[in-house]
Short mmCIF file of C-alpha atoms (C1' of nucleotides) in Angstrom, two decimals:
data_model
loop_
_atom_site.label_atom_id
_atom_site.label_comp_id
_atom_site.label_asym_id
_atom_site.label_seq_id
_atom_site.Cartn_x
_atom_site.Cartn_y
_atom_site.Cartn_z
CA UNK A 348 1.96 11.24 4.20
CA UNK A 349 -0.22 14.36 4.34
CA UNK A 350 -1.93 15.66 1.26
CA UNK A 351 0.54 17.99 -0.56
CA UNK A 352 -2.31 20.07 -1.77
CA UNK A 353 -3.62 20.68 1.68
CA UNK A 354 -0.10 21.86 2.66
CA UNK A 355 0.05 24.29 -0.31
CA UNK A 356 -3.36 25.76 0.52
CA UNK A 357 -3.41 25.73 4.36
CA UNK A 358 0.06 25.65 5.40
CA UNK A 359 -0.40 27.53 8.64
CA UNK A 360 -3.42 25.42 9.71
CA UNK A 361 -1.43 22.39 9.12
CA UNK A 362 1.55 23.67 10.96
CA UNK A 363 -0.70 24.51 13.94
CA UNK A 364 -2.16 21.06 13.92
CA UNK A 365 1.21 19.37 13.89
CA UNK A 366 2.39 21.65 16.66
CA UNK A 367 -0.15 19.90 18.87
CA UNK A 368 1.85 16.68 18.77
CA UNK A 369 5.23 18.48 19.28
CA UNK A 370 6.18 18.58 15.62
CA UNK A 371 7.56 21.86 14.16
CA UNK A 372 6.94 22.08 10.43
CA UNK A 373 9.59 24.18 8.62
CA UNK A 374 7.01 26.26 6.72
CA UNK A 375 9.56 28.66 5.41
CA UNK A 376 11.54 25.80 3.80
CA UNK A 377 8.41 24.19 2.44
CA UNK A 378 7.13 27.38 0.84
CA UNK A 379 10.49 28.04 -0.64
CA UNK A 380 10.86 24.53 -2.19
CA UNK A 381 7.12 24.74 -3.22
CA UNK A 382 7.68 28.01 -5.20
CA UNK A 383 10.76 26.57 -6.85
CA UNK A 384 8.89 23.51 -7.81
CA UNK A 385 5.96 25.41 -9.35
CA UNK A 386 8.26 27.61 -11.38
CA UNK A 387 10.30 24.79 -12.62
CA UNK A 388 7.45 22.59 -13.25
CA UNK A 389 5.51 25.05 -15.42
CA UNK A 390 8.67 25.85 -17.38
CA UNK A 391 9.41 22.07 -17.87
CA UNK A 392 5.82 21.44 -19.21
CA UNK A 393 5.85 24.35 -21.59
CA UNK A 394 9.05 23.22 -23.11
CA UNK A 395 7.72 19.81 -23.37
CA UNK A 396 4.56 21.10 -24.98
CA UNK A 397 6.68 22.98 -27.64
CA UNK A 398 8.81 19.77 -28.29
CA UNK A 399 5.77 17.72 -28.75
CA UNK A 400 4.18 20.10 -30.99
CA UNK A 401 7.14 20.63 -33.26
CA UNK A 402 8.02 16.89 -33.37
CA UNK A 403 4.44 16.24 -34.60
CA UNK A 404 4.89 18.94 -37.33
CA UNK A 405 8.11 17.20 -38.61
CA UNK A 406 6.23 14.06 -38.78
CA UNK A 407 3.54 15.76 -40.81
CA UNK A 408 6.10 17.56 -43.06
CA UNK A 409 8.06 14.22 -43.67
CA UNK A 410 4.83 12.67 -44.75
CA UNK A 411 4.43 15.34 -47.31
CA UNK A 412 8.01 14.85 -48.54
CA UNK A 413 9.20 18.31 -47.46
CA UNK A 414 12.63 19.17 -46.08
CA UNK A 415 12.73 18.72 -42.32
CA UNK A 416 16.31 19.63 -41.53
CA UNK A 417 15.85 23.17 -40.18
CA UNK A 418 12.94 22.09 -38.06
CA UNK A 419 15.17 19.32 -36.52
CA UNK A 420 17.80 21.75 -35.52
CA UNK A 421 15.29 23.98 -33.57
CA UNK A 422 13.77 21.07 -31.69
CA UNK A 423 17.14 19.84 -30.75
CA UNK A 424 17.86 23.03 -29.02
CA UNK A 425 14.66 22.89 -27.11
CA UNK A 426 15.66 19.40 -26.05
CA UNK A 427 18.89 20.50 -24.69
CA UNK A 428 17.10 23.14 -22.49
CA UNK A 429 14.48 20.85 -21.41
CA UNK A 430 17.05 18.54 -20.02
CA UNK A 431 18.47 21.12 -17.71
CA UNK A 432 15.13 22.36 -16.34
CA UNK A 433 13.87 18.96 -15.87
CA UNK A 434 17.02 17.91 -13.93
CA UNK A 435 16.52 20.85 -11.66
CA UNK A 436 12.73 20.14 -11.23
CA UNK A 437 13.62 16.41 -10.18
CA UNK A 438 16.06 17.69 -7.46
CA UNK A 439 13.53 20.07 -5.98
CA UNK A 440 10.82 17.40 -6.18
CA UNK A 441 13.19 14.81 -4.44
CA UNK A 442 13.83 17.25 -1.70
CA UNK A 443 10.15 18.12 -1.40
CA UNK A 444 9.12 14.42 -1.22
CA UNK A 445 11.81 13.69 1.35
CA UNK A 446 10.49 16.45 3.52
CA UNK A 447 6.78 15.09 3.18
CA UNK A 448 7.81 11.61 4.10
CA UNK A 449 9.12 12.72 7.59
CA UNK A 450 5.87 14.78 8.51
CA UNK A 451 3.81 12.99 10.91
CA UNK A 452 -0.04 12.56 10.68
CA UNK A 453 -2.31 15.34 12.09
CA UNK A 454 -4.05 14.25 15.14
CA UNK A 455 -7.86 13.90 15.04
CA UNK A 456 -9.92 16.61 16.79
CA UNK A 457 -10.99 14.29 19.52
CA UNK A 458 -7.40 13.40 20.59
CA UNK A 459 -6.52 15.12 23.83
CA UNK A 460 -3.54 17.41 23.93
CA UNK A 461 -0.38 16.30 25.92
CA UNK A 462 3.28 15.75 26.01
CA UNK A 463 3.63 12.14 26.90
CA UNK A 464 2.28 9.06 28.57
CA UNK A 465 0.96 10.90 31.74
CA UNK A 466 -1.35 12.87 29.54
CA UNK A 467 -3.20 9.89 28.07
CA UNK A 468 -6.95 9.92 29.00
CA UNK A 469 -8.50 6.75 30.55
CA UNK A 470 -11.81 5.78 28.67
CA UNK A 471 -13.01 2.75 30.43
CA UNK A 472 -11.99 -0.11 32.63
CA UNK A 473 -13.17 -3.62 32.77
CA UNK A 474 -12.80 -6.11 35.36
CA UNK A 475 -11.31 -5.91 38.94
CA UNK A 476 -7.60 -6.47 39.66
CA UNK A 477 -7.37 -9.70 41.37
CA UNK A 478 -7.01 -9.48 45.25
CA UNK A 479 -4.52 -12.25 46.45
CA UNK A 480 -4.27 -13.68 49.85
CA UNK A 481 -0.63 -14.24 49.37
CA UNK A 482 2.19 -12.10 47.77
CA UNK A 483 1.85 -12.53 44.11
CA UNK A 484 4.90 -13.29 42.03
CA UNK A 485 5.80 -11.60 38.91
CA UNK A 486 5.92 -13.40 35.63
CA UNK A 487 9.66 -13.98 35.87
CA UNK A 488 9.50 -15.94 39.13
CA UNK A 489 6.34 -17.64 37.96
CA UNK A 490 8.12 -18.40 34.65
CA UNK A 491 10.91 -20.13 36.46
CA UNK A 492 8.47 -22.64 37.91
CA UNK A 493 6.73 -23.27 34.41
CA UNK A 494 9.60 -23.30 31.90
CA UNK A 495 10.35 -19.85 30.79
CA UNK A 496 14.11 -19.83 30.33
CA UNK A 497 15.96 -16.56 29.84
CA UNK A 498 19.52 -18.11 30.23
CA UNK A 499 19.05 -20.37 27.49
CA UNK A 500 17.70 -17.76 25.24
CA UNK A 501 20.70 -15.47 26.04
CA UNK A 502 23.06 -18.46 25.11
CA UNK A 503 21.23 -18.87 21.77
CA UNK A 504 20.83 -15.21 20.95
CA UNK A 505 21.32 -12.53 23.63
CA UNK A 506 19.29 -10.38 25.83
CA UNK A 507 15.80 -9.67 24.98
CA UNK A 508 14.60 -13.32 23.90
CA UNK A 509 13.13 -16.02 25.70
CA UNK A 510 12.85 -19.84 25.37
CA UNK A 511 9.52 -21.45 26.62
CA UNK A 512 9.38 -24.92 27.33
CA UNK A 513 6.71 -27.61 27.63
CA UNK A 514 3.34 -26.80 28.76
CA UNK A 515 4.20 -22.98 28.68
CA UNK A 516 5.18 -23.17 25.16
CA UNK A 517 1.75 -24.94 24.46
CA UNK A 518 0.00 -22.18 26.28
CA UNK A 519 1.75 -19.55 24.22
CA UNK A 520 0.53 -21.53 21.09
CA UNK A 521 -2.99 -21.88 22.48
CA UNK A 522 -3.33 -18.13 22.91
CA UNK A 523 -2.45 -17.56 19.19
CA UNK A 524 -5.12 -20.27 18.08
CA UNK A 525 -7.68 -18.80 20.52
CA UNK A 526 -7.35 -15.21 19.20
CA UNK A 527 -7.27 -16.32 15.57
CA UNK A 528 -10.49 -18.40 16.09
CA UNK A 529 -12.20 -15.70 17.99
CA UNK A 530 -11.47 -12.88 15.39
CA UNK A 531 -12.33 -15.12 12.33
CA UNK A 532 -15.35 -16.77 13.81
CA UNK A 533 -16.91 -14.05 15.65
CA UNK A 534 -15.63 -10.77 14.38
CA UNK A 535 -15.69 -11.21 10.73
CA UNK A 536 -11.92 -11.21 10.01
CA UNK A 537 -10.30 -13.22 7.16
CA UNK A 538 -7.17 -14.93 8.32
CA UNK A 539 -4.02 -14.29 6.15
CA UNK A 540 -0.58 -15.76 6.07
CA UNK A 541 2.13 -13.37 4.99
CA UNK A 542 5.85 -12.89 4.58
CA UNK A 543 7.89 -11.97 7.65
CA UNK A 544 10.50 -10.40 5.42
CA UNK A 545 9.46 -7.33 3.26
CA UNK A 546 11.01 -4.82 1.06
CA UNK A 547 11.67 -1.14 1.55
CA UNK A 548 8.57 -0.09 -0.37
CA UNK A 549 6.36 -1.97 2.06
CA UNK A 550 8.14 -0.26 4.98
CA UNK A 551 7.65 2.99 3.46
CA UNK A 552 3.95 2.28 2.85
CA UNK A 553 3.21 1.90 6.51
CA UNK A 554 5.68 4.65 7.66
CA UNK A 555 8.44 2.58 9.24
CA UNK A 556 10.72 4.14 6.60
CA UNK A 557 12.48 6.47 6.06
CA UNK A 558 12.38 7.83 9.54
CA UNK A 559 12.54 4.76 11.87
CA UNK A 560 15.12 2.59 10.23
CA UNK A 561 17.14 2.31 13.55
CA UNK A 562 14.01 0.28 14.94
CA UNK A 563 14.15 -2.37 12.42
CA UNK A 564 16.29 -5.38 11.67
CA UNK A 565 17.63 -5.30 8.09
CA UNK A 566 19.11 -8.32 6.49
CA UNK A 567 22.47 -8.48 4.79
CA UNK A 568 22.49 -9.08 1.09
CA UNK A 569 21.39 -7.52 -1.97
CA UNK A 570 17.67 -8.08 -1.78
CA UNK A 571 17.03 -5.30 0.87
CA UNK A 572 14.88 -7.26 3.12
CA UNK A 573 13.73 -6.16 6.53
CA UNK A 574 12.25 -8.22 9.23
CA UNK A 575 8.70 -7.18 10.00
CA UNK A 576 8.20 -5.16 13.21
CA UNK A 577 4.59 -6.12 13.02
CA UNK A 578 2.16 -7.80 10.79
CA UNK A 579 0.67 -4.38 9.98
CA UNK A 580 3.38 -4.04 7.53
CA UNK A 581 2.73 -6.94 5.18
CA UNK A 582 -1.07 -7.11 5.71
CA UNK A 583 -1.67 -3.32 5.25
CA UNK A 584 0.58 -3.38 2.30
CA UNK A 585 -1.55 -5.96 0.64
CA UNK A 586 -3.67 -2.95 -0.42
CA UNK A 587 -0.67 -1.10 -1.88
CA UNK A 588 -1.22 -0.02 -5.44
CA UNK A 589 -4.56 -1.62 -5.50
CA UNK A 590 -8.01 -0.21 -6.25
CA UNK A 591 -10.65 -2.07 -4.44
CA UNK A 592 -14.29 -2.07 -5.29
CA UNK A 593 -16.75 -0.79 -2.71
CA UNK A 594 -18.53 -3.99 -2.79
CA UNK A 595 -15.50 -5.59 -1.26
CA UNK A 596 -15.31 -3.13 1.63
CA UNK A 597 -14.54 -3.14 4.57
CA UNK A 598 -11.76 -5.63 4.34
CA UNK A 599 -10.92 -7.05 7.81
CA UNK A 600 -7.90 -8.99 8.01
CA UNK A 601 -6.24 -10.89 10.83
CA UNK A 602 -2.77 -12.42 10.84
CA UNK A 603 -0.52 -14.03 13.31
CA UNK A 604 3.22 -13.23 12.73
CA UNK A 605 6.36 -13.14 14.77
CA UNK A 606 7.51 -9.38 15.14
CA UNK A 607 11.20 -8.20 15.30
CA UNK A 608 12.22 -5.07 16.91
CA UNK A 609 15.55 -3.76 17.54
CA UNK A 610 14.53 -1.75 20.58
CA UNK A 611 17.11 0.84 19.80
CA UNK A 612 16.52 3.69 22.19
CA UNK A 613 14.93 1.55 24.87
CA UNK A 614 18.02 0.51 26.68
CA UNK A 615 17.28 0.01 30.23
CA UNK A 616 13.58 -0.20 29.71
CA UNK A 617 11.64 -3.38 30.81
CA UNK A 618 14.92 -5.31 30.70
CA UNK A 619 13.42 -7.88 33.21
CA UNK A 620 11.32 -10.49 31.84
CA UNK A 621 9.42 -10.90 28.41
CA UNK A 622 7.72 -7.53 28.25
CA UNK A 623 10.11 -6.19 25.64
CA UNK A 624 11.76 -8.61 23.37
CA UNK A 625 13.57 -8.55 20.01
CA UNK A 626 11.27 -11.24 18.88
CA UNK A 627 7.58 -11.73 19.92
CA UNK A 628 4.45 -13.07 18.43
CA UNK A 629 1.42 -11.07 17.83
CA UNK A 630 -2.02 -11.48 16.26
CA UNK A 631 -2.82 -8.27 14.25
CA UNK A 632 -6.10 -6.89 13.14
CA UNK A 633 -6.17 -4.71 9.96
CA UNK A 634 -9.11 -2.99 8.44
CA UNK A 635 -9.39 -1.26 5.02
CA UNK A 636 -12.49 0.91 5.08
CA UNK A 637 -14.17 3.77 3.02
CA UNK A 638 -13.18 7.13 4.89
CA UNK A 639 -16.63 7.79 6.18
CA UNK A 640 -16.50 4.77 8.22
CA UNK A 641 -13.16 4.78 9.76
CA UNK A 642 -13.95 6.21 13.06
CA UNK A 643 -16.74 3.80 13.72
CA UNK A 644 -14.29 1.10 12.42
CA UNK A 645 -11.68 2.19 15.08
CA UNK A 646 -14.34 1.83 18.01
CA UNK A 647 -15.35 -1.72 16.66
CA UNK A 648 -11.55 -2.82 16.06
CA UNK A 649 -10.81 -1.86 19.61
CA UNK A 650 -13.73 -3.70 20.92
CA UNK A 651 -12.50 -6.91 19.04
CA UNK A 652 -9.32 -6.57 20.76
CA UNK A 653 -10.98 -5.99 24.12
CA UNK A 654 -12.96 -9.12 23.49
CA UNK A 655 -9.80 -11.18 23.84
CA UNK A 656 -8.99 -9.94 27.29
CA UNK A 657 -12.65 -10.35 28.26
CA UNK A 658 -12.77 -14.03 27.40
CA UNK A 659 -9.47 -14.46 29.15
CA UNK A 660 -10.98 -12.70 32.22
CA UNK A 661 -8.14 -10.38 32.42
CA UNK A 662 -8.83 -6.77 33.72
CA UNK A 663 -7.77 -3.94 31.56
CA UNK A 664 -8.50 -0.39 30.79
CA UNK A 665 -8.59 1.66 27.67
CA UNK A 666 -6.86 4.89 27.19
CA UNK A 667 -6.89 7.53 24.40
CA UNK A 668 -3.36 8.35 23.57
CA UNK A 669 -2.64 12.06 23.63
CA UNK A 670 -1.12 14.13 20.82
CA UNK A 671 2.52 13.82 22.03
CA UNK A 672 2.31 9.82 22.68
CA UNK A 673 0.77 8.93 19.45
CA UNK A 674 2.84 7.07 16.89
CA UNK A 675 4.18 8.88 13.73
CA UNK A 676 1.37 7.69 11.27
CA UNK A 677 -1.50 7.64 13.58
CA UNK A 678 -4.47 10.14 13.56
CA UNK A 679 -6.06 8.53 16.65
CA UNK A 680 -5.03 5.73 18.88
CA UNK A 681 -6.54 3.69 21.79
CA UNK A 682 -4.17 1.60 23.98
CA UNK A 683 -5.66 -1.29 25.69
CA UNK A 684 -3.64 -1.79 28.94
CA UNK A 685 -3.86 -5.00 30.90
CA UNK A 686 -3.49 -5.18 34.68
CA UNK A 687 -0.17 -6.70 35.70
CA UNK A 688 -0.16 -7.78 39.48
CA UNK A 689 3.80 -8.14 39.32
CA UNK A 690 3.96 -4.38 38.49
CA UNK A 691 0.82 -3.36 40.20
CA UNK A 692 0.05 -1.30 37.02
CA UNK A 693 -1.77 -1.50 33.87
CA UNK A 694 0.63 -2.14 30.75
CA UNK A 695 0.11 -1.79 27.26
CA UNK A 696 -1.07 -4.98 25.56
CA UNK A 697 -2.64 -3.52 22.36
CA UNK A 698 -2.50 -0.33 20.37
CA UNK A 699 -5.54 0.36 18.02
CA UNK A 700 -5.07 3.25 15.52
CA UNK A 701 -6.81 4.84 12.67
CA UNK A 702 -4.46 6.21 10.20
CA UNK A 703 -6.99 7.83 8.08
CA UNK A 704 -5.40 8.33 4.56
CA UNK A 705 -1.91 8.70 5.74
CA UNK A 706 -0.62 5.21 5.07
CA UNK A 707 -3.06 4.86 2.04
CA UNK A 708 -1.53 7.93 0.35
CA UNK A 709 1.90 6.39 0.97
CA UNK A 710 1.09 3.19 -0.56
CA UNK A 711 -1.70 4.28 -3.08
CA UNK A 712 -4.26 1.97 -1.61
CA UNK A 713 -7.62 3.14 -3.09
CA UNK A 714 -11.27 2.16 -3.42
CA UNK A 715 -13.67 3.10 -6.29
CA UNK A 716 -16.09 5.46 -4.61
CA UNK A 717 -19.40 4.82 -6.18
CA UNK A 718 -20.78 8.33 -5.64
CA UNK A 719 -17.90 9.74 -7.86
CA UNK A 720 -16.97 6.75 -9.78
CA UNK A 721 -13.31 7.83 -9.00
CA UNK A 722 -10.58 5.79 -7.29
CA UNK A 723 -9.99 7.57 -3.81
CA UNK A 724 -7.84 6.77 -1.06
CA UNK A 725 -8.84 4.40 1.60
CA UNK A 726 -8.63 4.63 5.31
CA UNK A 727 -6.53 1.97 7.09
CA UNK A 728 -6.60 0.85 10.72
CA UNK A 729 -4.85 -1.68 12.77
CA UNK A 730 -4.67 -3.02 16.26
CA UNK A 731 -3.00 -5.73 18.11
CA UNK A 732 -5.50 -8.42 18.94
CA UNK A 733 -3.26 -9.02 21.02
CA UNK A 734 0.51 -9.12 21.69
CA UNK A 735 1.00 -12.81 22.63
CA UNK A 736 3.96 -12.61 24.85
CA UNK A 737 2.49 -9.92 26.90
CA UNK A 738 -0.80 -11.78 27.10
CA UNK A 739 1.09 -14.79 28.42
CA UNK A 740 2.69 -12.68 30.94
CA UNK A 741 -0.69 -11.17 32.16
CA UNK A 742 -2.17 -14.77 32.26
CA UNK A 743 0.51 -15.99 34.54
CA UNK A 744 0.41 -13.11 36.96
CA UNK A 745 -3.37 -12.53 37.06
CA UNK A 746 -4.33 -16.43 37.21
CA UNK A 747 -1.62 -17.63 39.77
CA UNK A 748 -2.41 -19.50 42.79
CA UNK A 749 -0.77 -19.64 46.06
CA UNK A 750 0.97 -23.06 45.21
CA UNK A 751 2.31 -21.62 41.76
CA UNK A 752 -0.30 -23.23 39.67
CA UNK A 753 -1.91 -21.26 36.86
CA UNK A 754 -5.57 -21.40 36.56
CA UNK A 755 -6.59 -21.37 32.89
CA UNK A 756 -9.67 -19.42 31.86
CA UNK A 757 -12.43 -21.37 30.49
CA UNK A 758 -12.09 -20.05 26.87
CA UNK A 759 -8.42 -21.47 26.75
CA UNK A 760 -9.05 -24.87 28.06
CA UNK A 761 -10.26 -26.57 24.73
CA UNK A 762 -6.91 -25.44 23.33
CA UNK A 763 -5.05 -26.95 26.41
CA UNK A 764 -6.51 -30.52 26.20
CA UNK A 765 -9.12 -29.67 28.62
CA UNK A 766 -6.65 -28.85 31.42
CA UNK A 767 -8.01 -26.29 34.02
CA UNK A 768 -4.50 -25.69 35.56
CA UNK A 769 -0.86 -25.35 34.54
CA UNK A 770 1.09 -27.29 37.01
CA UNK A 771 4.53 -26.09 37.98
CA UNK A 772 7.30 -28.20 36.44
CA UNK A 773 9.52 -28.19 39.67
"C1'" G B 1038 22.90 -22.48 -10.09
"C1'" G B 1039 21.86 -23.10 -16.12
"C1'" A B 1040 18.48 -21.91 -20.48
"C1'" G B 1041 14.46 -19.72 -22.64
"C1'" G B 1042 9.74 -16.86 -22.54
"C1'" G B 1043 7.02 -12.84 -20.48
"C1'" U B 1044 5.38 -7.73 -17.87
"C1'" U B 1045 0.13 -2.78 -22.12
"C1'" G B 1046 -5.94 0.75 -18.73
"C1'" G B 1047 -10.30 -2.32 -12.90
"C1'" C B 1048 -9.53 -7.26 -15.71
"C1'" C B 1049 -8.40 -9.81 -20.41
"C1'" G B 1050 -5.83 -8.47 -24.82
"C1'" A B 1051 -3.96 -6.05 -29.74
"C1'" G B 1052 -0.10 -3.05 -31.15
"C1'" U B 1053 7.90 -3.16 -33.75
"C1'" G B 1054 9.67 4.66 -34.60
"C1'" G B 1055 5.22 9.69 -36.32
"C1'" U B 1056 -2.36 12.86 -34.64
"C1'" U B 1057 -1.84 5.69 -30.44
"C1'" G B 1058 -3.01 7.40 -24.16
"C1'" A B 1059 -3.34 3.16 -26.70
"C1'" A B 1060 -7.86 -1.50 -31.24
"C1'" G B 1061 -11.23 -5.18 -29.44
"C1'" G B 1062 -13.55 -7.91 -25.47
"C1'" C B 1063 -15.23 -8.10 -19.94
"C1'" A B 1064 -16.69 -5.37 -15.94
"C1'" C B 1065 -18.88 -0.88 -14.62
"C1'" U B 1066 -22.42 3.79 -15.38
"C1'" G B 1067 -26.40 6.06 -17.91
"C1'" G B 1068 -30.40 5.37 -21.64
"C1'" U B 1069 -33.84 2.72 -25.31
"C1'" C B 1070 -36.90 -1.65 -24.99
"C1'" U B 1071 -39.60 -4.62 -20.76
"C1'" U B 1072 -44.99 -5.45 -15.86
"C1'" G B 1073 -39.96 -6.56 -13.64
"C1'" A B 1074 -35.41 -8.95 -14.86
"C1'" A B 1075 -32.39 -10.92 -18.43
"C1'" A B 1076 -31.03 -10.44 -23.75
"C1'" A B 1077 -30.32 -6.94 -27.52
"C1'" C B 1078 -29.15 -2.01 -28.98
"C1'" C B 1079 -27.12 3.26 -28.10
"C1'" A B 1080 -23.78 6.12 -25.26
"C1'" G B 1081 -20.11 6.98 -21.61
"C1'" C B 1082 -15.74 5.09 -18.98
"C1'" A B 1083 -7.44 4.83 -17.38
"C1'" G B 1084 -4.62 7.23 -13.67
"C1'" G B 1085 -1.41 10.97 -11.74
"C1'" G B 1086 -0.06 16.11 -11.89
"C1'" G B 1087 0.22 21.63 -13.44
"C1'" U B 1088 -2.55 25.90 -14.32
"C1'" U B 1089 -7.51 28.43 -14.07
"C1'" A B 1090 -12.82 31.90 -10.57
"C1'" G B 1091 -14.71 28.36 -14.09
"C1'" C B 1092 -15.08 26.41 -19.09
"C1'" G B 1093 -10.79 24.70 -20.54
"C1'" C B 1094 -5.73 24.21 -21.74
"C1'" C B 1095 -1.16 21.60 -20.86
"C1'" C B 1096 2.28 17.68 -18.99
"C1'" C B 1097 3.50 12.75 -17.39
"C1'" U B 1098 2.48 7.47 -17.22
"C1'" C B 1099 2.21 0.98 -21.73
"C1'" C B 1100 7.19 -3.07 -14.85
"C1'" A B 1101 11.66 0.39 -13.21
"C1'" G B 1102 15.85 3.18 -14.34
"C1'" G B 1103 19.36 4.85 -18.16
"C1'" G B 1104 20.37 5.34 -23.64
"C1'" U B 1105 19.57 6.40 -29.11
"C1'" U B 1106 16.21 9.99 -31.83
"C1'" C B 1107 13.51 16.00 -34.06
"C1'" G B 1108 9.95 12.11 -32.15
"C1'" A B 1109 9.73 5.74 -28.14
"C1'" A B 1110 4.65 1.35 -25.86
"C1'" U B 1111 7.55 0.16 -30.17
"C1'" C B 1112 14.86 0.18 -30.92
"C1'" C B 1113 19.59 -0.50 -27.24
"C1'" C B 1114 21.64 -1.32 -21.95
"C1'" U B 1115 20.81 -2.53 -16.78
"C1'" G B 1116 17.61 -4.21 -13.02
"C1'" A B 1117 12.97 -6.11 -10.57
"C1'" C B 1118 9.22 -9.36 -10.79
"C1'" C B 1119 6.41 -13.49 -13.06
"C1'" C B 1120 6.15 -18.12 -16.09
"C1'" U B 1121 8.42 -22.86 -18.44
"C1'" C B 1122 12.36 -26.65 -18.62
"C1'" C B 1123 16.94 -28.57 -16.31
"C1'" G B 1124 19.69 -29.07 -11.43
"C1'" C B 1125 19.19 -28.88 -6.20
"C1'" C B 1126 15.89 -28.91 -2.10
"C1'" A B 1127 12.11 -28.70 3.30
#
RNA sequence: GGAGGGUUGGCCGAGUGGUUGAAGGCACUGGUCUUGAAAACCAGCAGGGGUUAGCGCCCCUCCAGGGUUCGAAUCCCUGACCCUCCGCCA
């Protein structure tokens, strides 16, 4: 959520900034609502003031043993009027809040203008796409050799699921352990275990609700649970309604969770293989930092995600998302894209974003600024470190040998019982 | 699933209808004292919002939402969450 005060005082500037990312702010509607709100709020507060003052006087009169009946009648009148005005104010405020919740974040000045994926700007590359002396297979064909079973998954659940068998399932698990160990032991993150079902408040806090409900899986029943689409939701919401002391910052948290996404609106995209699933595993990095440090933290966090690919010896590039391709809540995002020989292109494997105070304002996540002594909004960041399924895909495709074996990078071998290769099952 | 207890400021904790936005303690900040630190003492210290050039003034908030009342942290109803005991259970 953007700062309502900023909207009030700089409406045109905000509208111009939002236009960069293709969002047209209805300034006329906002101004009209805001004007109504102001008038109603002032009137409400004046009436409340009068009621309070007179009620106090009644208390004092009563203590002196005076007759209070006439005074009571006057205050009752005020109360009746107050009720009407307050109701009108509530309605306007609700409409205004609804509008604010659907306005996306303002892109940082360093974010390039653009309309979509094609306008993203490459920042750097690492590693060389492997040169094969044979025709490399894609992960679906390789998966067939190693125990990746889409038919079984479709029987159990449907499309966009996978079953992994034997050593491949172990490799999948090994990747998770490796990533968690790297981030906790070398990058200073604290590992957390969190619920995979969350309430609507949490979804609102990070920005999935109210606008993107169709992307989520919601559970039947009265509890109002949603399946998390990413660990970002439970982990970032740890800070919701909290005031964190400056000495406890920055907070660096890492969690491994399954992620559940309905993928509504992506019909026909990536239907083959395990690139786009309803259920996948992810290791997520989250940082809570003082505002002055957030862009520095974004660079560091992106580096932590990159480190995973370097250790796994997988070639990748980093791109800055353009204004038109960024997510709703982000002020700036780097995508890390890994090379996939099966597709002969780089594909997203991590998305690292600084949300500035956009999420923090929604969830009232604050810190105590020692310079002012006051609670102020934090900046929140997160990034995949990494998406496990896609990492498995990249590993299969990049590390394949002519005979269908998969050469395991050194970093993973301790997690695979010392094996250097994954042998085909058939 | 059954029965009971609870939810107050950053934390702990008093407070059952009227200057209580809330005693006291801890933590924190500033000061006195000290070579320095600690201790002791003094002072300050909730959050959100409106309005104002500013000083300030005002409003809201004691889990949430309703209700009673001139007036609610305090009374009533509903809900959420936490705790204890019983049952069940990985």
